[in-house]
PDB file of C-alpha atoms in Angstrom:
ATOM      1  CA  MET A   1      41.128 -21.287 -47.729  1.00 50.00           C
ATOM      2  CA  SER A   2      39.029 -22.547 -44.834  1.00 60.00           C
ATOM      3  CA  GLU A   3      35.696 -21.541 -44.021  1.00 64.00           C
ATOM      4  CA  ARG A   4      35.065 -18.423 -41.974  1.00 71.00           C
ATOM      5  CA  LYS A   5      32.196 -19.666 -39.936  1.00 74.00           C
ATOM      6  CA  VAL A   6      31.996 -23.231 -39.096  1.00 74.00           C
ATOM      7  CA  LEU A   7      29.652 -25.322 -37.259  1.00 77.00           C
ATOM      8  CA  THR A   8      31.998 -27.741 -35.588  1.00 79.00           C
ATOM      9  CA  LYS A   9      35.704 -27.473 -34.529  1.00 81.00           C
ATOM     10  CA  TYR A  10      38.366 -30.053 -34.489  1.00 85.00           C
ATOM     11  CA  TYR A  11      39.366 -31.617 -31.461  1.00 86.00           C
ATOM     12  CA  PRO A  12      42.603 -33.584 -31.460  1.00 90.00           C
ATOM     13  CA  PRO A  13      42.806 -37.253 -30.049  1.00 91.00           C
ATOM     14  CA  ASP A  14      44.880 -36.551 -27.116  1.00 91.00           C
ATOM     15  CA  PHE A  15      42.731 -33.320 -26.200  1.00 87.00           C
ATOM     16  CA  ASP A  16      42.144 -33.025 -22.214  1.00 87.00           C
ATOM     17  CA  PRO A  17      39.433 -30.399 -21.069  1.00 80.00           C
ATOM     18  CA  SER A  18      40.543 -30.649 -17.464  1.00 80.00           C
ATOM     19  CA  ALA A  19      44.022 -28.902 -18.434  1.00 80.00           C
ATOM     20  CA  ILE A  20      42.270 -25.909 -19.719  1.00 76.00           C
ATOM     21  CA  GLY A  21      41.812 -24.382 -16.358  1.00 72.00           C
ATOM     22  CA  ARG A  22      39.242 -21.955 -17.257  1.00 74.00           C
ATOM     23  CA  THR A  23      35.846 -21.812 -16.010  1.00 72.00           C
ATOM     24  CA  PRO A  24      32.864 -20.867 -17.974  1.00 70.00           C
ATOM     25  CA  LYS A  25      31.561 -17.340 -17.962  1.00 68.00           C
ATOM     26  CA  HIS A  26      28.198 -17.865 -16.218  1.00 63.00           C
ATOM     27  CA  LEU A  27      30.143 -19.627 -13.295  1.00 67.00           C
ATOM     28  CA  ARG A  28      33.058 -17.044 -12.846  1.00 69.00           C
ATOM     29  CA  GLN A  29      30.765 -14.219 -11.281  1.00 65.00           C
ATOM     30  CA  LYS A  30      30.414 -14.421  -7.650  1.00 68.00           C
ATOM     31  CA  GLY A  31      27.374 -12.712  -5.949  1.00 65.00           C
ATOM     32  CA  PRO A  32      23.923 -12.193  -7.300  1.00 67.00           C
ATOM     33  CA  LYS A  33      23.051 -13.660 -10.458  1.00 74.00           C
ATOM     34  CA  VAL A  34      23.550 -11.662 -13.729  1.00 80.00           C
ATOM     35  CA  ILE A  35      22.286 -12.579 -17.286  1.00 87.00           C
ATOM     36  CA  THR A  36      22.067 -10.269 -20.332  1.00 90.00           C
ATOM     37  CA  VAL A  37      18.740  -9.551 -21.845  1.00 93.00           C
ATOM     38  CA  ARG A  38      17.238  -7.408 -24.557  1.00 94.00           C
ATOM     39  CA  LEU A  39      14.595  -4.901 -23.151  1.00 93.00           C
ATOM     40  CA  MET A  40      13.020  -1.288 -23.946  1.00 94.00           C
ATOM     41  CA  ALA A  41      13.205   1.605 -21.618  1.00 94.00           C
ATOM     42  CA  PRO A  42      10.123   1.371 -19.343  1.00 92.00           C
ATOM     43  CA  PHE A  43       9.765   5.196 -18.888  1.00 92.00           C
ATOM     44  CA  PRO A  44      11.212   8.305 -20.404  1.00 93.00           C
ATOM     45  CA  MET A  45      14.348   9.444 -18.683  1.00 93.00           C
ATOM     46  CA  LYS A  46      17.323  12.193 -18.846  1.00 94.00           C
ATOM     47  CA  CYS A  47      20.862  11.319 -18.476  1.00 94.00           C
ATOM     48  CA  THR A  48      22.638  12.930 -15.596  1.00 92.00           C
ATOM     49  CA  ASN A  49      26.027  12.990 -17.126  1.00 90.00           C
ATOM     50  CA  CYS A  50      25.406  14.515 -20.728  1.00 90.00           C
ATOM     51  CA  GLY A  51      21.685  15.465 -20.797  1.00 89.00           C
ATOM     52  CA  GLU A  52      20.650  12.979 -23.332  1.00 92.00           C
ATOM     53  CA  TYR A  53      16.892  12.398 -23.570  1.00 94.00           C
ATOM     54  CA  ILE A  54      15.817   8.536 -23.598  1.00 93.00           C
ATOM     55  CA  TYR A  55      12.287   7.956 -24.758  1.00 92.00           C
ATOM     56  CA  ARG A  56      10.076   5.264 -23.602  1.00 92.00           C
ATOM     57  CA  GLY A  57      10.301   2.159 -25.565  1.00 92.00           C
ATOM     58  CA  ARG A  58      13.956   2.506 -26.718  1.00 94.00           C
ATOM     59  CA  LYS A  59      15.707  -0.792 -26.826  1.00 94.00           C
ATOM     60  CA  PHE A  60      18.938  -1.651 -25.108  1.00 94.00           C
ATOM     61  CA  ASN A  61      21.181  -4.748 -24.270  1.00 94.00           C
ATOM     62  CA  ALA A  62      20.870  -4.739 -20.323  1.00 94.00           C
ATOM     63  CA  ARG A  63      22.272  -6.719 -17.806  1.00 93.00           C
ATOM     64  CA  LYS A  64      19.644  -8.382 -15.325  1.00 94.00           C
ATOM     65  CA  GLU A  65      20.325  -8.791 -11.644  1.00 92.00           C
ATOM     66  CA  THR A  66      18.271 -10.748  -9.226  1.00 91.00           C
ATOM     67  CA  LEU A  67      18.284  -9.311  -5.799  1.00 90.00           C
ATOM     68  CA  GLU A  68      17.788 -10.826  -2.480  1.00 89.00           C
ATOM     69  CA  GLU A  69      15.306  -8.283  -1.594  1.00 90.00           C
ATOM     70  CA  LYS A  70      11.718  -9.450  -2.261  1.00 90.00           C
ATOM     71  CA  TYR A  71       8.067  -7.644  -1.745  1.00 90.00           C
ATOM     72  CA  LEU A  72       5.600 -10.483  -0.710  1.00 87.00           C
ATOM     73  CA  THR A  73       7.652 -13.075  -2.103  1.00 89.00           C
ATOM     74  CA  ILE A  74       7.966 -11.196  -5.437  1.00 92.00           C
ATOM     75  CA  PRO A  75      11.316 -11.089  -6.308  1.00 92.00           C
ATOM     76  CA  ILE A  76      12.732  -7.471  -7.371  1.00 94.00           C
ATOM     77  CA  TYR A  77      15.009  -7.122 -10.387  1.00 94.00           C
ATOM     78  CA  ARG A  78      17.707  -4.565 -11.184  1.00 94.00           C
ATOM     79  CA  PHE A  79      18.705  -3.560 -14.855  1.00 95.00           C
ATOM     80  CA  TYR A  80      21.984  -2.110 -16.307  1.00 95.00           C
ATOM     81  CA  ILE A  81      22.058  -0.143 -19.332  1.00 94.00           C
ATOM     82  CA  ARG A  82      24.152   2.464 -20.695  1.00 93.00           C
ATOM     83  CA  CYS A  83      23.724   6.058 -22.295  1.00 92.00           C
ATOM     84  CA  THR A  84      23.374   6.019 -26.184  1.00 90.00           C
ATOM     85  CA  ARG A  85      25.587   9.282 -26.093  1.00 90.00           C
ATOM     86  CA  CYS A  86      28.084   9.087 -23.346  1.00 90.00           C
ATOM     87  CA  SER A  87      27.990   5.492 -22.606  1.00 89.00           C
ATOM     88  CA  GLY A  88      27.267   6.353 -19.079  1.00 91.00           C
ATOM     89  CA  GLU A  89      25.908   3.614 -16.736  1.00 93.00           C
ATOM     90  CA  ILE A  90      22.150   3.467 -15.960  1.00 94.00           C
ATOM     91  CA  THR A  91      20.548   1.457 -13.437  1.00 95.00           C
ATOM     92  CA  PHE A  92      16.841   1.038 -12.541  1.00 95.00           C
ATOM     93  CA  ARG A  93      14.905  -1.564 -10.613  1.00 94.00           C
ATOM     94  CA  THR A  94      11.321  -3.079 -10.392  1.00 94.00           C
ATOM     95  CA  ASP A  95       8.757  -1.811  -8.035  1.00 91.00           C
ATOM     96  CA  PRO A  96       6.128  -4.553  -7.694  1.00 90.00           C
ATOM     97  CA  LYS A  97       4.530  -2.591  -4.666  1.00 86.00           C
ATOM     98  CA  ASN A  98       3.334   0.330  -7.165  1.00 82.00           C
ATOM     99  CA  MET A  99       3.449  -1.907 -10.013  1.00 86.00           C
ATOM    100  CA  ASP A 100       5.947   0.229 -11.804  1.00 88.00           C
ATOM    101  CA  TYR A 101       9.749   1.105 -12.101  1.00 92.00           C
ATOM    102  CA  GLU A 102      12.288   2.896 -10.025  1.00 91.00           C
ATOM    103  CA  CYS A 103      15.225   4.891 -11.429  1.00 92.00           C
ATOM    104  CA  GLU A 104      18.201   4.652  -9.135  1.00 92.00           C
ATOM    105  CA  LYS A 105      21.138   6.161 -10.677  1.00 91.00           C
ATOM    106  CA  GLY A 106      22.604   7.649 -13.912  1.00 92.00           C
ATOM    107  CA  ALA A 107      19.427   9.154 -15.062  1.00 94.00           C
ATOM    108  CA  LYS A 108      16.512  11.217 -13.847  1.00 92.00           C
ATOM    109  CA  ARG A 109      12.967  10.232 -14.710  1.00 91.00           C
ATOM    110  CA  ASN A 110      10.877  12.771 -16.801  1.00 90.00           C
ATOM    111  CA  PHE A 111       7.627  14.320 -15.308  1.00 82.00           C
ATOM    112  CA  GLU A 112       4.681  12.395 -16.301  1.00 74.00           C
ATOM    113  CA  VAL A 113       1.267  14.218 -15.903  1.00 66.00           C
ATOM    114  CA  TRP A 114      -0.754  10.982 -15.549  1.00 66.00           C
ATOM    115  CA  ARG A 115       1.630   9.811 -12.540  1.00 66.00           C
ATOM    116  CA  ASP A 116       1.025  13.096 -10.624  1.00 63.00           C
ATOM    117  CA  ASN A 117      -2.317  11.989  -8.890  1.00 58.00           C
ATOM    118  CA  LYS A 118      -0.944   8.727  -8.008  1.00 57.00           C
ATOM    119  CA  ASP A 119       2.251   9.951  -6.187  1.00 55.00           C
ATOM    120  CA  GLU A 120       0.113  10.329  -2.935  1.00 57.00           C
ATOM    121  CA  LYS A 121      -0.949   6.714  -2.959  1.00 57.00           C
ATOM    122  CA  TYR A 122       2.664   5.396  -3.753  1.00 58.00           C
ATOM    123  CA  ASN A 123       3.946   7.414  -0.605  1.00 63.00           C
ATOM    124  CA  GLU A 124       1.358   6.601   1.886  1.00 68.00           C
ATOM    125  CA  THR A 125       1.926   4.202   4.594  1.00 75.00           C
ATOM    126  CA  GLN A 126       0.088   0.815   5.430  1.00 78.00           C
ATOM    127  CA  GLU A 127      -2.370   2.790   7.986  1.00 83.00           C
ATOM    128  CA  GLU A 128      -3.122   5.361   5.481  1.00 82.00           C
ATOM    129  CA  THR A 129      -3.692   2.724   2.965  1.00 81.00           C
ATOM    130  CA  LEU A 130      -6.172   0.841   4.988  1.00 86.00           C
ATOM    131  CA  ASP A 131      -7.816   4.117   5.687  1.00 87.00           C
ATOM    132  CA  ARG A 132      -8.416   4.679   2.401  1.00 85.00           C
ATOM    133  CA  LEU A 133      -9.471   1.499   1.246  1.00 87.00           C
ATOM    134  CA  GLU A 134     -12.041   1.431   4.146  1.00 90.00           C
ATOM    135  CA  ARG A 135     -13.346   5.098   3.058  1.00 90.00           C
ATOM    136  CA  GLU A 136     -13.613   3.708  -0.637  1.00 89.00           C
ATOM    137  CA  GLU A 137     -15.460   0.686   0.627  1.00 90.00           C
ATOM    138  CA  ASN A 138     -18.191   2.931   2.694  1.00 89.00           C
ATOM    139  CA  ALA A 139     -18.339   5.247  -0.327  1.00 90.00           C
ATOM    140  CA  GLU A 140     -19.313   2.366  -2.579  1.00 89.00           C
ATOM    141  CA  GLN A 141     -21.630   0.905   0.172  1.00 88.00           C
ATOM    142  CA  GLU A 142     -23.294   4.494   0.364  1.00 88.00           C
ATOM    143  CA  GLN A 143     -23.522   4.517  -3.350  1.00 88.00           C
ATOM    144  CA  LEU A 144     -25.172   1.140  -3.685  1.00 87.00           C
ATOM    145  CA  GLU A 145     -27.962   1.989  -0.942  1.00 87.00           C
ATOM    146  CA  ARG A 146     -28.693   5.451  -2.757  1.00 86.00           C
ATOM    147  CA  ASP A 147     -28.927   3.501  -6.025  1.00 87.00           C
ATOM    148  CA  LYS A 148     -31.401   0.973  -4.400  1.00 85.00           C
ATOM    149  CA  MET A 149     -33.465   3.949  -2.871  1.00 86.00           C
ATOM    150  CA  ALA A 150     -33.482   5.786  -6.260  1.00 87.00           C
ATOM    151  CA  GLU A 151     -34.546   2.242  -8.094  1.00 88.00           C
ATOM    152  CA  LEU A 152     -37.243   1.939  -5.581  1.00 88.00           C
ATOM    153  CA  GLU A 153     -38.662   5.586  -5.748  1.00 89.00           C
ATOM    154  CA  ASP A 154     -38.574   5.031  -9.638  1.00 89.00           C
ATOM    155  CA  LYS A 155     -40.432   1.827  -9.196  1.00 90.00           C
ATOM    156  CA  MET A 156     -42.819   3.749  -7.019  1.00 91.00           C
ATOM    157  CA  LEU A 157     -43.449   6.327  -9.360  1.00 91.00           C
ATOM    158  CA  ASN A 158     -43.641   3.841 -12.204  1.00 91.00           C
ATOM    159  CA  SER A 159     -46.506   2.079 -10.628  1.00 91.00           C
ATOM    160  CA  LYS A 160     -48.467   5.289  -9.563  1.00 91.00           C
ATOM    161  CA  ARG A 161     -48.190   6.508 -13.308  1.00 92.00           C
ATOM    162  CA  GLU A 162     -49.522   3.094 -14.454  1.00 92.00           C
ATOM    163  CA  MET A 163     -52.490   3.310 -11.955  1.00 92.00           C
ATOM    164  CA  GLN A 164     -53.162   6.910 -13.077  1.00 91.00           C
ATOM    165  CA  ILE A 165     -53.237   5.682 -16.673  1.00 93.00           C
ATOM    166  CA  ALA A 166     -55.540   2.844 -15.966  1.00 92.00           C
ATOM    167  CA  ASP A 167     -57.850   5.091 -14.054  1.00 91.00           C
ATOM    168  CA  ALA A 168     -57.961   7.526 -17.047  1.00 91.00           C
ATOM    169  CA  LEU A 169     -58.717   4.618 -19.199  1.00 91.00           C
ATOM    170  CA  ASP A 170     -61.488   3.360 -17.180  1.00 91.00           C
ATOM    171  CA  GLU A 171     -63.032   6.887 -16.993  1.00 90.00           C
ATOM    172  CA  ILE A 172     -62.680   7.101 -21.019  1.00 91.00           C
ATOM    173  CA  ARG A 173     -64.361   3.829 -21.229  1.00 90.00           C
ATOM    174  CA  THR A 174     -67.250   4.375 -19.246  1.00 89.00           C
ATOM    175  CA  ARG A 175     -67.944   7.981 -20.971  1.00 87.00           C
ATOM    176  CA  ASN A 176     -67.779   6.131 -24.264  1.00 87.00           C
ATOM    177  CA  ALA A 177     -70.279   3.420 -22.978  1.00 87.00           C
ATOM    178  CA  ARG A 178     -72.675   6.212 -21.655  1.00 84.00           C
ATOM    179  CA  ILE A 179     -72.486   8.230 -24.979  1.00 85.00           C
ATOM    180  CA  GLN A 180     -73.158   5.027 -26.862  1.00 83.00           C
ATOM    181  CA  ARG A 181     -76.170   4.275 -24.540  1.00 82.00           C
ATOM    182  CA  SER A 182     -77.520   7.828 -25.029  1.00 79.00           C
ATOM    183  CA  GLU A 183     -77.030   7.789 -28.794  1.00 81.00           C
ATOM    184  CA  ALA A 184     -79.041   4.396 -28.901  1.00 80.00           C
ATOM    185  CA  LYS A 185     -81.741   5.703 -26.524  1.00 77.00           C
ATOM    186  CA  GLY A 186     -81.753   8.921 -28.965  1.00 77.00           C
ATOM    187  CA  GLU A 187     -82.371   6.738 -31.881  1.00 78.00           C
ATOM    188  CA  GLU A 188     -85.204   4.570 -30.223  1.00 79.00           C
ATOM    189  CA  VAL A 189     -86.740   7.743 -29.272  1.00 79.00           C
ATOM    190  CA  ALA A 190     -86.253   9.345 -32.682  1.00 79.00           C
ATOM    191  CA  LEU A 191     -87.902   6.102 -34.405  1.00 81.00           C
ATOM    192  CA  GLU A 192     -90.807   6.344 -32.091  1.00 81.00           C
ATOM    193  CA  LEU A 193     -91.355  10.050 -32.410  1.00 80.00           C
ATOM    194  CA  ALA A 194     -91.184   9.375 -36.563  1.00 82.00           C
ATOM    195  CA  ARG A 195     -93.593   6.415 -36.061  1.00 83.00           C
ATOM    196  CA  GLU A 196     -95.889   8.846 -34.014  1.00 83.00           C
ATOM    197  CA  ASP A 197     -95.777  11.650 -36.690  1.00 82.00           C
ATOM    198  CA  GLN A 198     -96.344   9.031 -39.567  1.00 85.00           C
ATOM    199  CA  ASP A 199     -99.533   7.701 -37.743  1.00 86.00           C
ATOM    200  CA  GLN A 200    -100.666  11.296 -37.007  1.00 85.00           C
ATOM    201  CA  VAL A 201    -100.170  12.336 -40.652  1.00 87.00           C
ATOM    202  CA  ARG A 202    -102.200   9.262 -41.841  1.00 87.00           C
ATOM    203  CA  LEU A 203    -104.916   9.864 -39.484  1.00 88.00           C
ATOM    204  CA  GLN A 204    -105.170  13.554 -40.728  1.00 87.00           C
ATOM    205  CA  GLN A 205    -105.151  12.217 -44.235  1.00 87.00           C
ATOM    206  CA  GLU A 206    -107.768   9.623 -43.601  1.00 88.00           C
ATOM    207  CA  LYS A 207    -109.968  12.407 -41.763  1.00 87.00           C
ATOM    208  CA  GLU A 208    -109.621  14.797 -44.812  1.00 88.00           C
ATOM    209  CA  ASP A 209    -110.548  12.087 -47.327  1.00 86.00           C
ATOM    210  CA  GLU A 210    -113.668  11.435 -45.216  1.00 85.00           C
ATOM    211  CA  GLU A 211    -114.578  15.010 -45.140  1.00 84.00           C
ATOM    212  CA  ALA A 212    -113.929  15.310 -48.876  1.00 84.00           C
ATOM    213  CA  ALA A 213    -116.237  12.195 -49.803  1.00 81.00           C
ATOM    214  CA  ARG A 214    -118.959  13.709 -47.350  1.00 79.00           C
ATOM    215  CA  ARG A 215    -118.740  17.064 -49.025  1.00 79.00           C
ATOM    216  CA  ALA A 216    -118.807  15.590 -52.762  1.00 77.00           C
ATOM    217  CA  PHE A 217    -122.376  13.297 -51.802  1.00 73.00           C
ATOM    218  CA  MET A 218    -123.860  16.299 -50.107  1.00 72.00           C
ATOM    219  CA  THR A 219    -126.185  18.998 -51.845  1.00 67.00           C
ATOM    220  CA  ALA A 220    -125.985  22.480 -51.160  1.00 62.00           C
ATOM    221  CA  GLU A 221    -128.939  22.494 -48.956  1.00 65.00           C
ATOM    222  CA  GLY A 222    -127.101  19.465 -46.958  1.00 62.00           C
ATOM    223  CA  GLU A 223    -129.228  16.579 -48.051  1.00 64.00           C
ATOM    224  CA  ARG A 224    -127.430  13.464 -48.822  1.00 64.00           C
ATOM    225  CA  ILE A 225    -127.677  12.202 -52.586  1.00 61.00           C
ATOM    226  CA  LYS A 226    -129.044   8.513 -53.078  1.00 60.00           C
ATOM    227  CA  ARG A 227    -127.979   6.537 -55.974  1.00 58.00           C
ATOM    228  CA  ILE A 228    -131.089   5.190 -58.013  1.00 57.00           C
ATOM    229  CA  VAL A 229    -130.860   1.974 -59.681  1.00 56.00           C
ATOM    230  CA  GLU A 230    -132.829   1.773 -62.955  1.00 57.00           C
ATOM    231  CA  ASP A 231    -134.697  -1.320 -63.743  1.00 52.00           C
ATOM    232  CA  GLU A 232    -133.953  -3.134 -67.260  1.00 52.00           C
ATOM    233  CA  GLU A 233    -136.063  -2.529 -70.205  1.00 53.00           C
ATOM    234  CA  PRO A 234    -138.477  -5.373 -71.092  1.00 52.00           C
ATOM    235  CA  ILE A 235    -137.542  -7.440 -74.282  1.00 53.00           C
ATOM    236  CA  ILE A 236    -140.502  -7.360 -76.599  1.00 51.00           C
ATOM    237  CA  THR A 237    -140.904 -10.706 -78.433  1.00 49.00           C
ATOM    238  CA  ALA A 238    -142.824 -11.781 -81.531  1.00 46.00           C
ATOM    239  CA  ALA A 239    -145.458 -13.637 -79.030  1.00 45.00           C
ATOM    240  CA  GLN A 240    -146.221 -10.346 -77.518  1.00 48.00           C
ATOM    241  CA  PRO A 241    -149.694  -8.671 -78.764  1.00 47.00           C
ATOM    242  CA  GLU A 242    -148.946  -5.522 -80.844  1.00 48.00           C
ATOM    243  CA  SER A 243    -150.471  -2.278 -79.255  1.00 48.00           C
ATOM    244  CA  SER A 244    -152.020   0.401 -81.049  1.00 47.00           C
ATOM    245  CA  ASN A 245    -149.682   2.976 -79.679  1.00 47.00           C
ATOM    246  CA  SER A 246    -146.444   1.455 -80.352  1.00 45.00           C
ATOM    247  CA  ALA A 247    -145.110   0.205 -83.743  1.00 44.00           C
ATOM    248  CA  SER A 248    -144.432  -3.350 -84.487  1.00 45.00           C
ATOM    249  CA  ILE A 249    -140.924  -4.481 -83.739  1.00 48.00           C
ATOM    250  CA  LEU A 250    -139.721  -7.502 -86.009  1.00 51.00           C
ATOM    251  CA  MET A 251    -137.136  -9.556 -84.338  1.00 57.00           C
ATOM    252  CA  PRO A 252    -134.377 -10.939 -86.879  1.00 56.00           C
ATOM    253  CA  PRO A 253    -134.413 -14.824 -87.193  1.00 58.00           C
ATOM    254  CA  PRO A 254    -131.896 -16.533 -84.861  1.00 57.00           C
ATOM    255  CA  SER A 255    -128.959 -17.362 -87.029  1.00 57.00           C
ATOM    256  CA  SER A 256    -128.164 -21.068 -87.199  1.00 57.00           C
ATOM    257  CA  THR A 257    -124.845 -22.119 -85.970  1.00 60.00           C
ATOM    258  CA  SER A 258    -123.004 -25.086 -87.384  1.00 60.00           C
ATOM    259  CA  PHE A 259    -119.650 -26.590 -86.481  1.00 62.00           C
ATOM    260  CA  ALA A 260    -118.983 -28.678 -89.655  1.00 66.00           C
ATOM    261  CA  ARG A 261    -115.491 -28.404 -91.482  1.00 70.00           C
ATOM    262  CA  VAL A 262    -115.572 -26.487 -94.655  1.00 67.00           C
ATOM    263  CA  LYS A 263    -113.090 -27.221 -97.101  1.00 69.00           C
ATOM    264  CA  LYS A 264    -111.477 -24.166 -98.868  1.00 68.00           C
ATOM    265  CA  ALA A 265    -111.016 -23.974-102.494  1.00 65.00           C
ATOM    266  CA  LYS A 266    -107.594 -25.217-103.636  1.00 61.00           C
ATOM    267  CA  LYS A 267    -105.438 -22.380-105.434  1.00 60.00           C
ATOM    268  CA  GLY A 268    -102.768 -23.027-108.216  1.00 55.00           C
ATOM    269  CA  VAL A 269    -100.338 -24.851-105.903  1.00 52.00           C
ATOM    270  CA  ASN A 270     -99.122 -28.443-106.389  1.00 56.00           C
ATOM    271  CA  LYS A 271     -98.240 -30.949-103.618  1.00 54.00           C
ATOM    272  CA  LEU A 272     -94.758 -29.785-103.344  1.00 57.00           C
ATOM    273  CA  GLY A 273     -95.846 -26.247-102.677  1.00 56.00           C
ATOM    274  CA  ILE A 274     -94.600 -24.864-105.994  1.00 59.00           C
ATOM    275  CA  LYS A 275     -97.021 -22.201-107.597  1.00 61.00           C
ATOM    276  CA  LYS A 276     -97.751 -22.722-111.221  1.00 62.00           C
ATOM    277  CA  LYS A 277     -97.179 -19.757-113.369  1.00 65.00           C
ATOM    278  CA  PRO A 278    -100.140 -18.863-115.596  1.00 64.00           C
ATOM    279  CA  SER A 279     -99.961 -19.818-118.933  1.00 63.00           C
ATOM    280  CA  LEU A 280     -99.512 -16.909-121.514  1.00 64.00           C
ATOM    281  CA  VAL A 281    -101.988 -18.311-124.291  1.00 53.00           C
TER     282      VAL A 281
END
């Protein structure tokens, strides 16, 4: 049994391809170029024949046709698919003007909320588009001008606030310096007053001491007491004559002083410093 799937086919030696008379499939078609592609549904749709809903992103084997119509040198393509239920043909094409797809026949596009606000832009004319763009540009310029004015006002407010803060700081510094100077002067004045008080107290104490001394050396009658210095008593020697009234005073003889060295008697100690015990006999 031969293989079911082969990579090559046998061609006999007498094979003549010109005798076949069949043209290739991609050359048989006349008119616009059509090729088979694999795609996904670009939008949700409903089949008009059977009512089948086809969700966005469903995969199909479609035929792609290139149209002669163009938009600003951008080619427009048409796609042919079949309904998954009734196999009815559905066609849609690209819309480069609105950057979207347009359903032509065989199905109806479902309503999409996010496209509702853009329908007005898609249906407007060229003059309306220019007017809308001009209005948007003017609005942007006005917004930029307002932003610049607001930025300038913010800068002015910030500079004014900084000046107020600087003035408040200067005022605080001057007040603190004034307080410090007053405190320093107050300390100096307090020191001077303390010195004056100490001097007054010292003078008062000296006056009181003088008054107390004066009172101590004054009698009750107000006379000043004088100190009498007594004369020294005369020393009576043996040469003076004896008087009849006074008793004779004998003076002791002067003691003789000698600086000669006197040796002490030795005790019972030998040269080595050992004491001798007394004999018992």
